mmCIF file of C-alpha atoms and ligand atoms in Angstrom:
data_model
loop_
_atom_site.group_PDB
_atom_site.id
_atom_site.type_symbol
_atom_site.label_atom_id
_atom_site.label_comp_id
_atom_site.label_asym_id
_atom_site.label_seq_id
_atom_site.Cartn_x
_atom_site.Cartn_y
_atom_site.Cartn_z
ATOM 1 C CA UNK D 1 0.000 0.000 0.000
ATOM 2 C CA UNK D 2 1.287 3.520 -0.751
ATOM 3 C CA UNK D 3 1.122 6.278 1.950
ATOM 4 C CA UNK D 4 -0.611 9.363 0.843
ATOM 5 C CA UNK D 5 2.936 10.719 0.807
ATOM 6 C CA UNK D 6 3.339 8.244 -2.201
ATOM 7 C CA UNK D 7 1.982 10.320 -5.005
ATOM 8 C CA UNK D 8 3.931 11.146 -8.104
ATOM 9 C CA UNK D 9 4.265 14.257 -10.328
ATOM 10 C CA UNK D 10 5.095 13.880 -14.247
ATOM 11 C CA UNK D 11 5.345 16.359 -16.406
ATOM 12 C CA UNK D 12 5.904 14.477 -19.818
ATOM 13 C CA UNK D 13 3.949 12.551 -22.096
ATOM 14 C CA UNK D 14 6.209 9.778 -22.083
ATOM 15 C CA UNK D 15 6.433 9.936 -17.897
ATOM 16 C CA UNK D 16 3.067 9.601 -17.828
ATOM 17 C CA UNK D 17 2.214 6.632 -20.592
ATOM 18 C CA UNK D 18 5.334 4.933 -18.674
ATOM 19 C CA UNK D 19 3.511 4.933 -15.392
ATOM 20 C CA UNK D 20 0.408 3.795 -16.885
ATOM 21 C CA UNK D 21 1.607 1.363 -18.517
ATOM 22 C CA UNK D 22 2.995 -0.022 -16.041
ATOM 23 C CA UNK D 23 -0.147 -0.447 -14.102
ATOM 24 C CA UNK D 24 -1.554 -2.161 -16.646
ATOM 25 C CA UNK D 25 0.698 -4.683 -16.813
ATOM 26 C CA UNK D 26 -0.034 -5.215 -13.646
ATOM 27 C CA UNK D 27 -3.185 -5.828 -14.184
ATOM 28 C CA UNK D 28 -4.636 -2.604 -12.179
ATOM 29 C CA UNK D 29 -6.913 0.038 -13.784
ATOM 30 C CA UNK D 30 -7.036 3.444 -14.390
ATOM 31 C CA UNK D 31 -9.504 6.436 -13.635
ATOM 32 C CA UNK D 32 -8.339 9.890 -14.815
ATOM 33 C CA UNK D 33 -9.896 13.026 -13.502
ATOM 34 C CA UNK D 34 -8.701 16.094 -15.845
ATOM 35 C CA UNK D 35 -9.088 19.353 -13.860
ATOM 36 C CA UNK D 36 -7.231 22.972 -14.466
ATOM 37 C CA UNK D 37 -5.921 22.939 -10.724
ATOM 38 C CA UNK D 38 -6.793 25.371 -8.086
ATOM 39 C CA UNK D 39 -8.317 22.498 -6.696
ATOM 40 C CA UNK D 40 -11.782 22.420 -4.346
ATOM 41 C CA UNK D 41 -13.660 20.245 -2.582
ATOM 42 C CA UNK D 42 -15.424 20.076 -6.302
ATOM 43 C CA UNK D 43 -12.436 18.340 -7.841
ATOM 44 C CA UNK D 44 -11.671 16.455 -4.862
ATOM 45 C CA UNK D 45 -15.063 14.622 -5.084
ATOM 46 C CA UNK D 46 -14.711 13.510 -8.336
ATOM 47 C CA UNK D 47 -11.496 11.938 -7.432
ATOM 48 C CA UNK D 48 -13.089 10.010 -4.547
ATOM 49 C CA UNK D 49 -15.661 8.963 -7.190
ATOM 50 C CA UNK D 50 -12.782 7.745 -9.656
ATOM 51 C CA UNK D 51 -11.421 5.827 -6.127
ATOM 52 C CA UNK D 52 -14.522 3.846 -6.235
ATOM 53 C CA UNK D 53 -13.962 2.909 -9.882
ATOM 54 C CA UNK D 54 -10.459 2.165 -10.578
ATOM 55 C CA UNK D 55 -7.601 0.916 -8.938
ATOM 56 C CA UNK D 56 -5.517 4.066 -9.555
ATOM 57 C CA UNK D 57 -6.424 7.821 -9.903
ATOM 58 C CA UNK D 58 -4.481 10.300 -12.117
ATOM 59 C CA UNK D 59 -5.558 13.901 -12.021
ATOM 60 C CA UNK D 60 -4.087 16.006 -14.702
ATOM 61 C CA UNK D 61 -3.685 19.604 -13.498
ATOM 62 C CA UNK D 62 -2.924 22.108 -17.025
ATOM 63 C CA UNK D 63 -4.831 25.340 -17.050
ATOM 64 C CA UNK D 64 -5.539 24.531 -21.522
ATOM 65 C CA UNK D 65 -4.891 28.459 -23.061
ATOM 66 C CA UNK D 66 -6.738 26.454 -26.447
ATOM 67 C CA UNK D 67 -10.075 26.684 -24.258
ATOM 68 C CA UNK D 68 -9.727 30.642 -23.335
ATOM 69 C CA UNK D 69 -10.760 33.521 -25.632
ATOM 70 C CA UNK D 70 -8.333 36.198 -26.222
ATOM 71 C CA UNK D 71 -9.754 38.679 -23.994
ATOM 72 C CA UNK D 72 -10.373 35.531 -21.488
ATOM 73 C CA UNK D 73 -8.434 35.274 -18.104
ATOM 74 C CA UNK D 74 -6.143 32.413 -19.094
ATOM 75 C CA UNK D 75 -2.837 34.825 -17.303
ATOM 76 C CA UNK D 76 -4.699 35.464 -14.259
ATOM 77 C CA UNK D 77 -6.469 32.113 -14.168
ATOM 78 C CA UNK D 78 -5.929 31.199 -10.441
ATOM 79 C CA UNK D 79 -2.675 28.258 -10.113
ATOM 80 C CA UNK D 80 -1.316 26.429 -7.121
ATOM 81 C CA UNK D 81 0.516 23.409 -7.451
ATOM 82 C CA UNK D 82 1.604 23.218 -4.376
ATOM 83 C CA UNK D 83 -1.989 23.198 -2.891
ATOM 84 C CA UNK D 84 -3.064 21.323 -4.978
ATOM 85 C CA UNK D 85 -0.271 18.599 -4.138
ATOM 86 C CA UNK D 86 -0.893 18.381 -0.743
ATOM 87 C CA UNK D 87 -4.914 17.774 -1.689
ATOM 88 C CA UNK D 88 -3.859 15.020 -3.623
ATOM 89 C CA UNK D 89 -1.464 13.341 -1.525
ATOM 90 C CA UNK D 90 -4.120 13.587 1.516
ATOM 91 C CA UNK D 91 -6.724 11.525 -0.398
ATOM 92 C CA UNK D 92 -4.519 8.958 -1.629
ATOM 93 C CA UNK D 93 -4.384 9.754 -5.358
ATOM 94 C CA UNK D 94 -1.516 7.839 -7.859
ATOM 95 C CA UNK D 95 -0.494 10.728 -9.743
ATOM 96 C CA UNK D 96 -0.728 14.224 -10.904
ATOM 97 C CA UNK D 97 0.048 14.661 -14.359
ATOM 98 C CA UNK D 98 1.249 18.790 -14.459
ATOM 99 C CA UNK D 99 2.575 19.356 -17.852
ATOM 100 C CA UNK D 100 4.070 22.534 -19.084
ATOM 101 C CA UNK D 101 1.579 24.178 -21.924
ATOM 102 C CA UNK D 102 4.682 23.213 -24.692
ATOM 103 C CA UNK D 103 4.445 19.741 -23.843
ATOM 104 C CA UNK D 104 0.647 19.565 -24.999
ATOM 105 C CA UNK D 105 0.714 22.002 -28.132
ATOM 106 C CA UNK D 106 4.591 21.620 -29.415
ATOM 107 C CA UNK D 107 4.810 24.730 -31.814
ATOM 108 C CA UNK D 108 4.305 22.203 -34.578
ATOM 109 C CA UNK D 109 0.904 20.998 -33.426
ATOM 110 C CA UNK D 110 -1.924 21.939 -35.685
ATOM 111 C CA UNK D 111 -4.832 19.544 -35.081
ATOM 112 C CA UNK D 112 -7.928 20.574 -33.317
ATOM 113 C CA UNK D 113 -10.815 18.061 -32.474
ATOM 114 C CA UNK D 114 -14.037 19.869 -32.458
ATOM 115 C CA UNK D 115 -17.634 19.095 -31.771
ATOM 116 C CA UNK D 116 -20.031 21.186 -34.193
ATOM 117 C CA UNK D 117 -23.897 21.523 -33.186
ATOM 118 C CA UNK D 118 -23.520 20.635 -29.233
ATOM 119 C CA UNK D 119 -20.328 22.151 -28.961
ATOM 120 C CA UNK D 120 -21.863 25.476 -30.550
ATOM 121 C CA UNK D 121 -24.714 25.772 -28.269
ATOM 122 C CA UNK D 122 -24.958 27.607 -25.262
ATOM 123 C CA UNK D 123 -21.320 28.368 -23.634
ATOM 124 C CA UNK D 124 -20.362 27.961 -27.379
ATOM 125 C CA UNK D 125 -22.186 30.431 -28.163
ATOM 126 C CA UNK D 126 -20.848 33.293 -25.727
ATOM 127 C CA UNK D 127 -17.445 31.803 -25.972
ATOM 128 C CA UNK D 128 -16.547 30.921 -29.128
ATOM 129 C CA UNK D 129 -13.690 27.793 -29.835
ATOM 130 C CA UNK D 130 -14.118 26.919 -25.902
ATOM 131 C CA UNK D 131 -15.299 23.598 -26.680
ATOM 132 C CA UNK D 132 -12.708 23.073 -29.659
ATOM 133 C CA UNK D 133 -10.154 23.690 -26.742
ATOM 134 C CA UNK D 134 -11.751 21.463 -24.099
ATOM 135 C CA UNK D 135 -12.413 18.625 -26.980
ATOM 136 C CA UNK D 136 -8.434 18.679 -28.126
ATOM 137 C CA UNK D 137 -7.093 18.855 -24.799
ATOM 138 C CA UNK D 138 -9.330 16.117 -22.922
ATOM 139 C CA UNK D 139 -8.958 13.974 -26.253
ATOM 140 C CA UNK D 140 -4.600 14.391 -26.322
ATOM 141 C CA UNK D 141 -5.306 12.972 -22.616
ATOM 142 C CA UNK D 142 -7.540 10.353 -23.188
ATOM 143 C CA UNK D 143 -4.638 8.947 -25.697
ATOM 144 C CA UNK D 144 -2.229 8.778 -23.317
ATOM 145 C CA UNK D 145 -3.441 8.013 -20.346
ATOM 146 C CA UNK D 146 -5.774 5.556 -21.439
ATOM 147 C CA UNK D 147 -7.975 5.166 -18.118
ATOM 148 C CA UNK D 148 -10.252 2.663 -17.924
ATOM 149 C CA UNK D 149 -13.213 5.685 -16.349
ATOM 150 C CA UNK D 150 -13.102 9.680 -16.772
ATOM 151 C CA UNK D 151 -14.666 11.867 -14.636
ATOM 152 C CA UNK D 152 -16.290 14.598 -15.052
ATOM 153 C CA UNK D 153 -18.794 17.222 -13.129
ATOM 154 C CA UNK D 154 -22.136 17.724 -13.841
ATOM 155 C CA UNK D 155 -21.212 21.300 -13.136
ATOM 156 C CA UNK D 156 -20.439 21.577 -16.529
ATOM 157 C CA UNK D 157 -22.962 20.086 -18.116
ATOM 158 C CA UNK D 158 -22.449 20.839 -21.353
ATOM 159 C CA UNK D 159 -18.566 20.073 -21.360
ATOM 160 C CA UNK D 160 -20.040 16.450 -20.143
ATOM 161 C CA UNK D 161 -22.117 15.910 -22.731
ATOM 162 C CA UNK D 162 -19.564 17.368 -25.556
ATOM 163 C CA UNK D 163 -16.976 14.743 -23.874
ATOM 164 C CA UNK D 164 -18.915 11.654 -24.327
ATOM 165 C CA UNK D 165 -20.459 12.759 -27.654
ATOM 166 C CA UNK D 166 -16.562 12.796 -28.610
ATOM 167 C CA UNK D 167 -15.503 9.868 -26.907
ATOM 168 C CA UNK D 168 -18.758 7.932 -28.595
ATOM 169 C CA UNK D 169 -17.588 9.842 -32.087
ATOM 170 C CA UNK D 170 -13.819 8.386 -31.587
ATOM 171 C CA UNK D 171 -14.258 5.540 -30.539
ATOM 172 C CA UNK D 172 -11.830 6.266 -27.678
ATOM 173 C CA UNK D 173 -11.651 3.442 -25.325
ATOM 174 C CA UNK D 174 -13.122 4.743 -21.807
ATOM 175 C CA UNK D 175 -16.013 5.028 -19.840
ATOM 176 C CA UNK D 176 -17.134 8.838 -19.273
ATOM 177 C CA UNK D 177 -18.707 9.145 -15.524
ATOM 178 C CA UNK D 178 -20.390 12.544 -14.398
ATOM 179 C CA UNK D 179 -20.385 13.519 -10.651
ATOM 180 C CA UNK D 180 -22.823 16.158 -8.952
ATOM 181 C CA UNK D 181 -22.410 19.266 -8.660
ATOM 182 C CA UNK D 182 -20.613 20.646 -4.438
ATOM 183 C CA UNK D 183 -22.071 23.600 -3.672
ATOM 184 C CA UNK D 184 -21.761 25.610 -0.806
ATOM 185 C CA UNK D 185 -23.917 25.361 1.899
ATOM 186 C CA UNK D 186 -25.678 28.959 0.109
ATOM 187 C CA UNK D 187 -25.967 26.987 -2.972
ATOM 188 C CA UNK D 188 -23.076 28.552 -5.130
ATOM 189 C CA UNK D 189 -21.253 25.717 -6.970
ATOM 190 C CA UNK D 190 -17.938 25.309 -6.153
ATOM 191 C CA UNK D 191 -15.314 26.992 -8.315
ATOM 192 C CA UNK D 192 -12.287 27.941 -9.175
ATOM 193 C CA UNK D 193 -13.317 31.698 -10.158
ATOM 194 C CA UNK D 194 -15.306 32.065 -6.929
ATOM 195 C CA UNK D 195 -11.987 33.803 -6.139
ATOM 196 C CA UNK D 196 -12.555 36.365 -8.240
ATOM 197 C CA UNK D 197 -15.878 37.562 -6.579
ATOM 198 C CA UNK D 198 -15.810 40.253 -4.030
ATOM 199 C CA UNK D 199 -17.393 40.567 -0.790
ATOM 200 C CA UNK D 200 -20.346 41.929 -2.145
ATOM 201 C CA UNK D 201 -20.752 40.010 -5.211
ATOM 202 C CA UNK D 202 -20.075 36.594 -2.830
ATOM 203 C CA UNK D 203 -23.340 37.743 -1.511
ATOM 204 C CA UNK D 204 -25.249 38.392 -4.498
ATOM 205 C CA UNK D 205 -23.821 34.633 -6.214
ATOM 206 C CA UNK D 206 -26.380 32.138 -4.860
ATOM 207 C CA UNK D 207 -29.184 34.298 -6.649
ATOM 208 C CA UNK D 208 -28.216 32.243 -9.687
ATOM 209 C CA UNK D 209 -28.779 29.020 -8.240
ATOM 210 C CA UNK D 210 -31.939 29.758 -6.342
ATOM 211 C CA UNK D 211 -33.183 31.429 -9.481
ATOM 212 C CA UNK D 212 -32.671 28.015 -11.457
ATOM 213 C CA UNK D 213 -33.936 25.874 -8.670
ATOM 214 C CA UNK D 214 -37.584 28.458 -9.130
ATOM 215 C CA UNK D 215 -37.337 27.864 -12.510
ATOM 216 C CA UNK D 216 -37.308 24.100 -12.311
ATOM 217 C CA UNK D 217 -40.023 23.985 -9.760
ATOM 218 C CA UNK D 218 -42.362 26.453 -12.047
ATOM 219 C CA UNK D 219 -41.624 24.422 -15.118
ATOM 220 C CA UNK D 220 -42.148 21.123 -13.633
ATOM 221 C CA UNK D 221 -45.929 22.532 -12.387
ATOM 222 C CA UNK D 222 -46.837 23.569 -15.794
ATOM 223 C CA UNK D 223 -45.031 27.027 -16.157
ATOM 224 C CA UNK D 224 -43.716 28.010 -20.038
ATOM 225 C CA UNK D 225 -40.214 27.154 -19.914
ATOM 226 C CA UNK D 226 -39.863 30.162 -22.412
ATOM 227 C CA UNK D 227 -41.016 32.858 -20.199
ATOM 228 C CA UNK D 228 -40.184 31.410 -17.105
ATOM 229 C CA UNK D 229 -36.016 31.209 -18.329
ATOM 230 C CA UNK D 230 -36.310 35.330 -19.367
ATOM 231 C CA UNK D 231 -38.418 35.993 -15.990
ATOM 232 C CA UNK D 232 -35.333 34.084 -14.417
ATOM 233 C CA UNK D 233 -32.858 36.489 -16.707
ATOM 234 C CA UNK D 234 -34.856 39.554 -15.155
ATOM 235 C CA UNK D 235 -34.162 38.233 -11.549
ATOM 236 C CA UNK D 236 -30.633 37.938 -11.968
ATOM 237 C CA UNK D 237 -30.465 41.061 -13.580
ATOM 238 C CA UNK D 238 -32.196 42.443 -10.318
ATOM 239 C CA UNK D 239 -30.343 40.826 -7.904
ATOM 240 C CA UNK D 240 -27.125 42.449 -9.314
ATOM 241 C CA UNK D 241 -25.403 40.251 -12.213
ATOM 242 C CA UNK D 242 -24.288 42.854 -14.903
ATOM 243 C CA UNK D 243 -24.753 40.579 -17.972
ATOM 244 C CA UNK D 244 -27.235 36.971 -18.298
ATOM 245 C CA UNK D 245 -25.831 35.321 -21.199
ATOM 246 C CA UNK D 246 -28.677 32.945 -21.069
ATOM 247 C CA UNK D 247 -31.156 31.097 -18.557
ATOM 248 C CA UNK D 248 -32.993 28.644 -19.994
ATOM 249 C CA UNK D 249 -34.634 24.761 -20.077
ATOM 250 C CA UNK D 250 -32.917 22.350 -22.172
ATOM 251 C CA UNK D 251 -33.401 18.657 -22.940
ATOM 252 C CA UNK D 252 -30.694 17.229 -21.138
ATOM 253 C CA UNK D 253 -29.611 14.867 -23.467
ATOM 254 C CA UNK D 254 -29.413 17.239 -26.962
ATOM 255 C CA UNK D 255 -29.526 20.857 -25.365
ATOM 256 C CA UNK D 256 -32.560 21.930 -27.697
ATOM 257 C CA UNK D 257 -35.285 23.461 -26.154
ATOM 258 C CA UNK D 258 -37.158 21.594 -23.724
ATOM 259 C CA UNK D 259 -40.119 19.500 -25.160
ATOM 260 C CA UNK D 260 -41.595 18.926 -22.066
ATOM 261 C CA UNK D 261 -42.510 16.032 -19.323
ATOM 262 C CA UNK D 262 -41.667 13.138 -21.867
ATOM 263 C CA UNK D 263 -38.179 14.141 -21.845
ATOM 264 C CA UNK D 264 -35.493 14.944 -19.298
ATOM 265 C CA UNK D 265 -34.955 18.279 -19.254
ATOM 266 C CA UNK D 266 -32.289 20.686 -17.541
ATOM 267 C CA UNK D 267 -32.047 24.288 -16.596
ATOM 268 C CA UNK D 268 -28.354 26.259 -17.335
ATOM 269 C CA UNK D 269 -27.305 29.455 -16.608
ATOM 270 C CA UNK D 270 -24.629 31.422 -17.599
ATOM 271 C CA UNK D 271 -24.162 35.011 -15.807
ATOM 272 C CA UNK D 272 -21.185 37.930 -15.018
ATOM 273 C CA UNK D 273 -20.907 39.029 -11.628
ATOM 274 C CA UNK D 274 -18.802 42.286 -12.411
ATOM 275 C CA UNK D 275 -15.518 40.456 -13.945
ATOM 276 C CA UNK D 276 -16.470 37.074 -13.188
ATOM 277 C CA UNK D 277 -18.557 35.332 -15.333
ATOM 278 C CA UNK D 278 -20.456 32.490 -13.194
ATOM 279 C CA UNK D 279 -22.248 29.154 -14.965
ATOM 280 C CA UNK D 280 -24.541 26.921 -13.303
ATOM 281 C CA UNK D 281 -27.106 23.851 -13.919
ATOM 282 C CA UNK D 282 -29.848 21.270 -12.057
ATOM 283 C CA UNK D 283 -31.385 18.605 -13.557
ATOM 284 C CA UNK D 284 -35.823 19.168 -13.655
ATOM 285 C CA UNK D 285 -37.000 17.186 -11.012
HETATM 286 P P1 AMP I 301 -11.978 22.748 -13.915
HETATM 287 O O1 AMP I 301 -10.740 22.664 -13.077
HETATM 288 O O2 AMP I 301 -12.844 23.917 -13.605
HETATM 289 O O3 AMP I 301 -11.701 22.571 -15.389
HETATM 290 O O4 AMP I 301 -12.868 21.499 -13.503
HETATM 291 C C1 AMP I 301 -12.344 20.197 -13.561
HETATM 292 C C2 AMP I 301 -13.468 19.219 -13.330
HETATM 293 O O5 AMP I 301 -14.050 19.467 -12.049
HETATM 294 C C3 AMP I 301 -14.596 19.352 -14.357
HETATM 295 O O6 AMP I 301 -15.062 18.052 -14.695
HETATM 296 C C4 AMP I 301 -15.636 20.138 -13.597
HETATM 297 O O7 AMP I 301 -16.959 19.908 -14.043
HETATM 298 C C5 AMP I 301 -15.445 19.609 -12.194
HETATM 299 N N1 AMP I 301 -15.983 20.541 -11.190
HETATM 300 C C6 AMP I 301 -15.703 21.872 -11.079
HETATM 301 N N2 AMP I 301 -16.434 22.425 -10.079
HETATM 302 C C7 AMP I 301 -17.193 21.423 -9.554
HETATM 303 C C8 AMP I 301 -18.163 21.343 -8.511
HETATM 304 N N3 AMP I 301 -18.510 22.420 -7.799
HETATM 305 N N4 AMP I 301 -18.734 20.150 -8.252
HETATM 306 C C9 AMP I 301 -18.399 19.045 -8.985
HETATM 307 N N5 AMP I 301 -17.491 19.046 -9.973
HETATM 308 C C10 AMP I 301 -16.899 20.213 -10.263
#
């Protein structure tokens, strides 16, 4: 048994298919839980999830600059590798795999993987190429680390649903597995650009998630899921976000427009608090 002390750090493609590997030949399989770092109780759920699935976790910790528009806060994006470490360690993980942004996109690199119609949707919409980025990077991963299970969070929904449309479209050998969403005990999901919010806007945050949880309960009783999503725009807009980017009841499978009962639907938000833009889903009751 290793002690939580045990966990490695590689920062190369070929350290990291060398561990793998082997594992493997060890017969002992493999969960991988990608994450951009600044790691919270969030991301350290979904590695006690992977626990429960595979005999050894990886966590890859790269904040991807192909996922961030240009006017996007990839520089100030918050980092702390040392923190995130000693997280790590504590719950027993295998292996963080940190590499530097040239050892995923050499210079040479030209090949994007993208995922039109889903990946256009939504967060596509407001930030263009983001799911381009997200598709490349988690797909370069999937390659090399080769886990048996991915994780994911349901707290971005749509970045779930773009993953295992690509996985199912390449034919890349793992099982995607979605977690729920940590919130705080106010109801604002857990996340890395929480830092950003000031004291004030910390207080004005959990608007967006009591504002979707209305909206599902209205929608499920028979409210318009058109008018209810731009009543639930004019309530953020009240409570203090500067911009809505969209509110609104999806089918949770394709992210069209709700149909109703028959189907399983979702409500997403996407909102800026001041600089910080917030997102933010629940699945309709
Ligand atoms: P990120 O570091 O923001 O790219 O997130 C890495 C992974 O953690 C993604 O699969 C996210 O969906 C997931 N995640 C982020 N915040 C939360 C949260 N509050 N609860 C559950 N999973 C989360």
């Amino acid at each position: 048994m290793d002690s939580p002390a045990d966990i490695q750090i590689v920062r190369t493609v070929a350290d990291l298919r060398s561990c793998v590997h082997n594992w493997r030949r060890s017969g002992e399989t493999i969960a991988l839980v990608p994450t951009m770092g600044a790691l919270h109780a969030g991301h350290l759920q979904l590695v006690q999830h992977a626990q429960t699935q595979a005999d050894r976790i990886v966590v890859s910790v790269f904040v991807n600059p192909t996922q961030f528009g240009p006017n996007e806060d990839f520089a100030v994006y918050p980092r702390d590798e040392a923190g995130d470490t000693t997280k790590l360690s504590a719950l027993g993980c295998d292996l963080m795999f940190v590499p530097p942004v040239e050892e995923m996109y050499p210079p040479e690199a030209l090949t994007r993987v993208s995922v039109p119609s889903l990946g256009d949707l939504l967060e596509g919409e407001f930030r263009p190429g983001f799911f381009t980025g997200v598709a490349t990077v988690v797909c370069k991963l999937l390659l090399q680390a080769l886990p048996d299970v991915t994780v994911f969070g349901e707290k971005d929904y749509q970045q779930l649903l773009v993953v295992r449309r690509m996985v199912a479209d390449l034919w890349i050998p793992t099982r995607i597995e979605g977690a729920p969403t940590v919130r705080e005990a106010d109801g604002l999901a857990l996340s890395s650009r929480n830092a950003y919010l000031s004291a004030e806007e910390r207080s004005i945050a959990p608007t967006l998630n009591r504002t979707l949880c209305q909206i599902a309960a209205d929608v499920t009783t028979g409210a318009d899921p058109i008018v209810r999503g731009e009543l639930g725009a004019a309530d953020l807009l009240r409570a203090g976000f500067t911009v809505v980017d969209y509110v609104t009841v999806r089918d949770a499978e394709t992210l069209l427009p709700w149909s109703g009962p028959a189907r399983p639907g979702r409500v997403l938000a996407a909102a800026r608090l001041g600089k910080t833009r917030l997102i933010d889903n629940i699945p309709l009751p």
